[in-house]
Coordinates of C-alpha atoms in Angstrom, one line a residue:
M13 CA 6.5 -8.6 14.3
L14 CA 6.8 -10.4 11.0
T15 CA 7.0 -8.3 7.8
P16 CA 7.6 -9.3 4.1
Y17 CA 9.9 -6.3 3.7
L18 CA 12.3 -4.3 5.8
P19 CA 10.3 -1.2 6.9
Y20 CA 13.1 1.2 5.7
P21 CA 13.7 3.0 3.4
L22 CA 10.2 4.2 2.7
L23 CA 9.6 2.9 -0.8
S24 CA 6.1 1.4 -0.5
G25 CA 2.9 2.0 1.4
G26 CA 3.5 -1.1 3.6
Q27 CA 7.0 0.2 4.5
I28 CA 5.6 3.7 5.3
R29 CA 2.8 2.2 7.5
T30 CA 5.1 -0.2 9.4
Y31 CA 7.9 2.3 9.9
N32 CA 5.6 5.0 11.4
L33 CA 3.7 2.6 13.6
L34 CA 7.0 1.1 14.9
K35 CA 8.2 4.5 15.9
K36 CA 5.0 5.2 17.9
L37 CA 4.5 1.7 19.4
S38 CA 8.1 1.4 20.5
Q39 CA 7.4 4.1 23.0
H40 CA 5.2 1.7 25.0
H41 CA 6.2 -1.8 23.8
S42 CA 9.3 -3.9 23.3
I43 CA 9.2 -5.1 19.7
T44 CA 11.3 -7.9 18.0
L45 CA 11.2 -7.5 14.2
F46 CA 11.7 -10.4 11.8
A47 CA 11.8 -9.0 8.2
L48 CA 12.3 -10.5 4.7
I49 CA 14.9 -8.9 2.4
K50 CA 15.7 -9.4 -1.3
D51 CA 19.3 -8.2 -1.3
E52 CA 22.2 -8.2 1.2
S53 CA 22.6 -4.5 0.6
E54 CA 19.4 -3.9 2.6
K55 CA 21.2 -4.9 5.8
K56 CA 22.7 -1.4 6.0
Y57 CA 19.3 -0.2 7.1
I58 CA 19.0 -2.5 10.1
S59 CA 20.7 0.0 12.4
H60 CA 18.0 2.6 11.6
L61 CA 15.3 0.3 12.7
E62 CA 17.2 -0.7 15.9
E63 CA 16.3 2.7 17.2
F64 CA 12.8 1.5 17.6
C65 CA 13.1 -2.3 17.9
S66 CA 14.7 -4.4 20.7
V67 CA 15.8 -6.9 18.1
V68 CA 15.9 -6.8 14.3
R69 CA 16.6 -9.9 12.3
V70 CA 16.5 -10.2 8.5
F71 CA 16.0 -13.3 6.3
K72 CA 16.7 -13.4 2.6
R73 CA 14.1 -14.5 0.1
S74 CA 14.6 -14.9 -3.6
Q75 CA 15.6 -11.6 -5.2
R76 CA 13.5 -12.2 -8.3
P77 CA 10.0 -13.6 -7.7
F78 CA 9.6 -15.3 -11.1
T79 CA 12.3 -17.9 -10.8
L80 CA 11.9 -21.4 -12.2
K81 CA 12.2 -22.8 -8.7
N82 CA 9.3 -20.6 -7.4
V83 CA 7.1 -21.4 -10.4
L84 CA 7.7 -25.2 -10.1
K85 CA 7.1 -25.1 -6.3
T86 CA 3.8 -23.3 -6.9
A87 CA 2.7 -25.9 -9.5
V88 CA 3.0 -28.7 -7.0
S89 CA 1.9 -26.8 -3.8
S90 CA -1.4 -26.0 -2.4
Y91 CA 0.1 -22.6 -1.6
P92 CA -0.3 -19.7 -4.2
F93 CA 2.7 -18.1 -5.8
L94 CA 2.4 -15.1 -3.4
I95 CA 3.2 -17.3 -0.5
I96 CA 5.8 -19.4 -2.2
R97 CA 7.8 -16.3 -3.3
N98 CA 7.7 -15.0 0.3
H99 CA 8.3 -18.3 2.0
V100 CA 11.6 -18.7 3.9
P101 CA 11.9 -22.0 6.0
E102 CA 14.6 -20.4 8.1
V103 CA 12.0 -18.0 9.5
I104 CA 9.8 -20.8 10.8
K105 CA 12.8 -22.2 12.8
A106 CA 13.8 -18.8 14.0
V107 CA 10.2 -17.9 15.2
E108 CA 9.9 -21.3 16.9
A109 CA 13.2 -20.8 18.7
E110 CA 12.3 -17.3 19.7
L111 CA 9.0 -18.4 21.2
S112 CA 10.7 -21.2 23.1
Y113 CA 13.0 -19.0 25.1
T114 CA 11.2 -15.7 25.3
Q115 CA 7.6 -15.0 26.6
Y116 CA 5.8 -12.8 24.0
D117 CA 2.4 -11.2 24.6
L118 CA 1.5 -11.5 20.9
I119 CA 2.7 -12.1 17.4
H120 CA 2.0 -9.4 14.8
A121 CA 2.0 -10.5 11.2
E122 CA 1.9 -8.0 8.4
T123 CA 0.0 -9.6 5.4
F124 CA -1.5 -13.1 5.4
Y125 CA 1.4 -14.5 3.4
M126 CA 3.7 -14.1 6.4
M127 CA 1.4 -16.4 8.4
P128 CA 2.9 -19.7 7.2
H129 CA 6.1 -18.7 9.1
I130 CA 4.3 -19.0 12.4
P131 CA 4.5 -22.5 14.0
Q132 CA 1.8 -23.9 16.2
T133 CA 1.6 -21.7 19.3
D134 CA -0.6 -20.5 22.1
T135 CA 0.7 -16.9 21.7
P136 CA -2.1 -14.7 20.3
I137 CA -1.8 -13.7 16.7
L138 CA -2.6 -10.3 15.3
L139 CA -2.9 -10.3 11.5
V140 CA -2.9 -7.0 9.5
E141 CA -4.4 -7.1 6.0
Q142 CA -3.2 -4.0 4.2
T143 CA -5.4 -5.0 1.3
I144 CA -7.5 -7.9 0.2
E145 CA -5.1 -9.6 -2.1
Y146 CA -7.3 -11.9 -4.1
L147 CA -9.6 -9.1 -5.2
G148 CA -6.6 -7.2 -6.7
Y149 CA -5.5 -10.3 -8.6
E150 CA -9.0 -11.0 -9.8
S151 CA -9.1 -7.6 -11.4
Y152 CA -5.7 -8.1 -13.0
A153 CA -6.7 -11.5 -14.4
E154 CA -9.7 -10.0 -16.1
R155 CA -7.4 -7.9 -18.2
A156 CA -4.7 -10.4 -18.7
H157 CA -3.9 -12.3 -21.9
P158 CA -6.5 -15.0 -22.5
L159 CA -3.8 -17.7 -22.5
L160 CA -2.8 -16.6 -19.0
Q161 CA -6.2 -16.5 -17.5
P162 CA -6.7 -20.2 -16.7
I163 CA -3.3 -20.3 -14.9
L164 CA -4.1 -17.1 -13.0
A165 CA -7.5 -18.5 -12.1
V166 CA -6.0 -21.5 -10.3
D167 CA -3.5 -19.3 -8.4
I168 CA -6.2 -16.8 -7.4
A169 CA -8.3 -19.7 -6.1
K170 CA -5.4 -20.6 -3.9
I171 CA -4.9 -17.1 -2.7
K172 CA -8.6 -16.8 -1.8
H173 CA -8.5 -20.1 0.1
W174 CA -5.4 -19.3 2.2
E175 CA -6.3 -15.7 2.8
K176 CA -9.6 -16.7 4.3
H177 CA -7.9 -19.5 6.2
F178 CA -5.5 -17.2 7.9
W179 CA -8.2 -14.6 8.6
K180 CA -9.9 -17.3 10.7
K181 CA -6.7 -18.5 12.3
S182 CA -5.7 -15.1 13.7
D183 CA -7.0 -14.0 17.1
V184 CA -7.4 -10.4 15.9
L185 CA -7.7 -9.3 12.3
V186 CA -6.9 -5.7 11.4
T187 CA -8.1 -4.0 8.3
M188 CA -7.4 -0.6 6.8
S189 CA -11.0 0.7 6.7
E190 CA -14.6 0.0 7.7
A191 CA -15.3 -1.0 4.1
D192 CA -12.7 -3.7 4.3
K193 CA -13.9 -4.8 7.7
E194 CA -17.5 -5.2 6.4
Y195 CA -16.3 -7.1 3.3
I196 CA -14.3 -9.6 5.3
A197 CA -17.1 -9.9 7.9
Q198 CA -19.5 -10.8 5.1
V199 CA -17.1 -13.4 3.7
L200 CA -16.5 -15.0 7.1
G201 CA -20.0 -14.6 8.3
E202 CA -18.9 -12.7 11.5
K203 CA -17.4 -9.5 12.7
E204 CA -15.9 -10.7 16.0
G205 CA -12.2 -10.1 16.2
I206 CA -12.0 -7.7 13.2
Q207 CA -10.7 -4.3 14.0
V208 CA -9.9 -1.2 12.0
V209 CA -6.5 0.6 12.2
E210 CA -6.4 3.0 9.3
N211 CA -3.3 4.1 7.4
G212 CA -2.0 7.5 8.4
V213 CA 0.3 10.3 7.4
D214 CA 2.9 12.7 8.9
A215 CA 1.1 16.0 8.1
A216 CA 3.8 18.1 9.8
W217 CA 6.6 16.5 7.7
F218 CA 4.7 17.3 4.4
A219 CA 4.0 20.8 5.6
E220 CA 7.8 21.5 5.7
K221 CA 7.6 21.7 1.9
P222 CA 4.6 23.8 1.0
W223 CA 2.6 23.2 -2.2
K224 CA 3.7 25.6 -4.9
P225 CA 1.6 25.0 -8.1
P226 CA 3.9 25.4 -11.2
P227 CA 3.0 27.8 -14.0
T228 CA 3.0 24.9 -16.6
P229 CA -0.1 22.7 -16.0
T230 CA 1.4 19.6 -14.4
A231 CA -0.4 16.4 -13.4
L232 CA 1.2 13.6 -11.2
F233 CA 0.8 9.9 -10.8
V234 CA 2.3 8.2 -7.8
G235 CA 2.5 4.5 -6.9
T236 CA 4.9 1.7 -6.3
F237 CA 4.8 -0.5 -9.4
K238 CA 5.3 -3.8 -7.6
W239 CA 1.6 -3.5 -6.7
L240 CA -0.7 -4.7 -9.6
P241 CA -3.5 -2.1 -9.0
N242 CA -0.9 0.7 -9.6
V243 CA 0.3 -0.9 -12.8
E244 CA -3.3 -1.2 -13.9
A245 CA -4.0 2.4 -13.0
V246 CA -1.1 4.0 -14.8
N247 CA -1.8 2.0 -17.9
Y248 CA -5.4 3.2 -17.8
L249 CA -4.1 6.7 -17.4
L250 CA -1.7 6.4 -20.4
D251 CA -4.1 4.5 -22.6
A252 CA -7.4 6.1 -22.0
V253 CA -7.0 9.5 -20.3
W254 CA -3.8 11.4 -21.0
N255 CA -4.3 12.1 -24.8
G256 CA -7.7 13.5 -23.9
V257 CA -6.2 16.0 -21.4
K258 CA -3.5 17.0 -24.0
A259 CA -6.1 17.7 -26.6
Q260 CA -7.6 20.4 -24.4
I261 CA -4.4 21.6 -22.7
P262 CA -1.5 21.2 -25.2
N263 CA 1.2 22.3 -22.8
A264 CA 0.2 20.0 -20.0
Q265 CA 2.8 17.7 -18.5
L266 CA 2.5 14.3 -16.7
H267 CA 5.0 13.1 -14.1
I268 CA 5.0 9.4 -13.2
V269 CA 6.7 8.7 -9.8
G270 CA 7.2 5.4 -8.0
N271 CA 9.5 2.6 -7.3
E272 CA 10.4 0.1 -10.1
P273 CA 8.3 1.3 -13.1
T274 CA 8.0 -1.5 -15.6
Q275 CA 9.6 -1.4 -19.0
D276 CA 6.2 -1.4 -20.6
I277 CA 5.3 1.8 -18.7
I278 CA 8.5 3.5 -19.7
E279 CA 8.0 2.6 -23.4
K280 CA 4.4 3.9 -23.3
A281 CA 5.5 7.1 -21.8
K282 CA 8.1 7.7 -24.5
A283 CA 5.5 7.4 -27.1
L284 CA 3.4 10.1 -25.5
K285 CA 4.1 13.8 -25.5
D286 CA 5.2 15.5 -22.3
V287 CA 5.1 12.4 -20.1
K288 CA 8.1 11.8 -17.8
V289 CA 8.7 8.6 -15.9
L290 CA 10.8 9.8 -12.9
G291 CA 10.7 6.5 -11.1
R292 CA 11.8 6.6 -7.5
I293 CA 12.7 10.0 -6.1
D294 CA 14.5 10.7 -2.8
D295 CA 11.9 13.0 -1.4
I296 CA 8.3 12.4 -2.4
R297 CA 7.4 15.9 -1.2
D298 CA 9.2 17.3 -4.2
A299 CA 6.8 15.5 -6.5
F300 CA 3.6 16.6 -4.7
S301 CA 4.6 20.2 -4.1
T302 CA 5.3 20.9 -7.8
A303 CA 2.1 19.4 -9.3
N304 CA -1.2 21.1 -9.9
V305 CA -3.1 17.8 -9.5
L306 CA -2.6 14.2 -8.6
I307 CA -4.5 11.8 -10.9
A308 CA -5.4 8.5 -9.2
P309 CA -7.4 6.3 -11.6
V310 CA -7.3 3.2 -9.3
M311 CA -9.7 0.5 -10.5
S312 CA -9.1 -2.4 -8.1
G313 CA -7.8 -3.4 -4.7
K314 CA -8.7 -2.8 -1.1
G315 CA -7.1 -0.8 1.7
T316 CA -6.5 3.0 1.8
R317 CA -4.0 4.5 -0.6
Y318 CA -1.0 6.4 0.7
K319 CA -0.9 8.4 -2.4
I320 CA -4.2 10.0 -1.5
L321 CA -3.4 10.7 2.1
E322 CA 0.1 12.0 1.2
A323 CA -1.2 14.2 -1.6
M324 CA -3.8 15.7 0.8
A325 CA -1.2 16.3 3.4
A326 CA 1.1 18.0 0.8
G327 CA -1.8 20.2 -0.3
T328 CA -1.9 18.7 -3.8
P329 CA -5.4 18.7 -5.4
I330 CA -6.7 15.3 -6.4
V331 CA -8.8 13.8 -9.2
A332 CA -9.6 10.2 -8.4
T333 CA -11.8 7.2 -9.0
P334 CA -14.1 6.2 -6.1
T335 CA -12.0 3.1 -5.6
A336 CA -8.9 5.2 -5.0
V337 CA -10.4 7.0 -2.0
E338 CA -12.3 4.0 -0.6
G339 CA -12.0 3.9 3.2
I340 CA -11.0 7.6 3.6
D341 CA -14.6 9.0 3.8
V342 CA -13.9 12.2 1.8
T343 CA -16.5 14.6 0.5
P344 CA -16.6 14.9 -3.3
D345 CA -15.8 18.3 -4.6
T346 CA -14.7 19.4 -1.1
H347 CA -11.6 17.2 -0.5
V348 CA -11.2 15.5 -3.9
V349 CA -12.8 15.5 -7.3
L350 CA -14.2 12.1 -8.2
S351 CA -14.5 10.5 -11.7
S352 CA -15.6 7.1 -12.8
S353 CA -15.0 6.9 -16.5
P354 CA -12.2 8.0 -18.9
E355 CA -14.3 10.8 -20.2
E356 CA -15.0 12.1 -16.6
L357 CA -11.3 11.7 -15.6
I358 CA -10.3 13.8 -18.7
Q359 CA -13.0 16.4 -18.0
Q360 CA -12.3 16.8 -14.3
T361 CA -8.5 16.8 -14.7
V362 CA -8.8 19.6 -17.3
K363 CA -11.2 21.5 -15.0
V364 CA -8.7 21.4 -12.1
L365 CA -5.7 22.2 -14.2
Q366 CA -7.4 25.3 -15.6
N367 CA -8.9 26.6 -12.4
R368 CA -6.5 28.0 -9.8
S369 CA -9.2 28.9 -7.3
L370 CA -10.4 25.3 -7.3
Q371 CA -6.9 24.1 -6.9
K372 CA -6.4 26.3 -3.8
K373 CA -9.7 25.2 -2.3
L374 CA -9.0 21.5 -2.7
S375 CA -5.5 22.1 -1.4
S376 CA -6.6 23.7 1.9
T377 CA -9.5 21.4 2.6
G378 CA -7.5 18.3 1.9
K379 CA -4.6 19.4 4.2
L380 CA -7.0 20.2 7.1
Y381 CA -8.9 16.9 6.7
V382 CA -5.9 14.6 6.9
A383 CA -4.4 16.6 9.8
Q384 CA -7.6 16.1 11.8
H385 CA -8.3 12.4 11.0
F386 CA -5.2 10.6 9.8
E387 CA -2.2 11.7 11.9
W388 CA 0.0 8.7 12.8
G389 CA -0.1 9.7 16.5
E390 CA -3.9 9.1 16.7
I391 CA -3.8 6.1 14.4
S392 CA -1.1 4.3 16.4
K393 CA -3.3 4.7 19.6
K394 CA -5.8 2.2 18.1
L395 CA -3.1 -0.5 17.5
D396 CA -1.6 0.3 20.9
A397 CA -4.9 -0.5 22.5
L398 CA -5.1 -3.8 20.7
Y399 CA -1.6 -4.7 21.8
N400 CA -2.6 -3.9 25.4
A401 CA -5.8 -5.9 25.3
M402 CA -4.1 -8.9 23.7
G403 CA -1.2 -8.7 26.2
N404 CA -3.6 -8.7 29.1
Q405 CA -5.3 -11.9 27.8
S406 CA -2.1 -13.8 27.1

């Protein structure tokens, strides 16, 4: 398995997914993990992953993505910046050597930008697309400074080209939802070889810290800020929504939780009343269990959002855009409250914050729904079946 991150600690959606699937799959399969790290300090987590993996090897990529070296490489390469910043030549040699002396049933690559590390091989390749990258970047570019847009357009064209190239190169392509599968099938002109293995959640773990709505109306935003759609969403919340909520509920509070908040987000929050940027917290359940509502104004990107599944598992009511719940097949006003415009987001957030009975209804229905449909045990069986099928063919 090749991953662009070490799947522990659990700081991002990708890490959460890979970690939980590794735990389940290791019960039936022997897995060798090659992972990229940004800092030598991450090596202390290797022993934790060795509980599930036969072998764990890490390879250091550049700690800061926007180095002069990476920018110059991108300028003269057919590869986009996303591949360049995650490209480690040592990995190619290591994979080649590994395949030469060990017979593997398949190679599992997480994200298309790990695919360039795989040499020419007859070993079947399973590619997992956690999101459709070029769509997220296109949305970001539309809102970027006009001087940046031509540069971004060139890089996005590269992402689109290589993402489609590696979709075709893989033997099995895994998406997070039926919606993503249909989109990719339309782009490629075929569905063969595309499978769905949704994101999941550990409902029992979240149940250990029951939801306890606070007396002070408290809204929550959750998301890792290394992912552009999350940066876009929190800016939308701060710029277009929060003041409208405060106008109707003067004592309302907003907590912003997630790894690596940008300085711009921190400064915006300081300028607004009762907004706290908490950044990374040790136990995400503490954030969910003490909020009256999760606001998820996601406007772009594909995949299924962990923040939605986790909030539902924690029993936290949700107000979200349709994009935020794409691929989860929820029923509006039963599992979540949906809103498409700033005015609707304000109105529905206020409605949930002021209505305790509605909060309790959304809490109970959400918890039941994810427990029935998104438990990791059931989700992992789908990937296990793909492993077995590919292993039998190799």
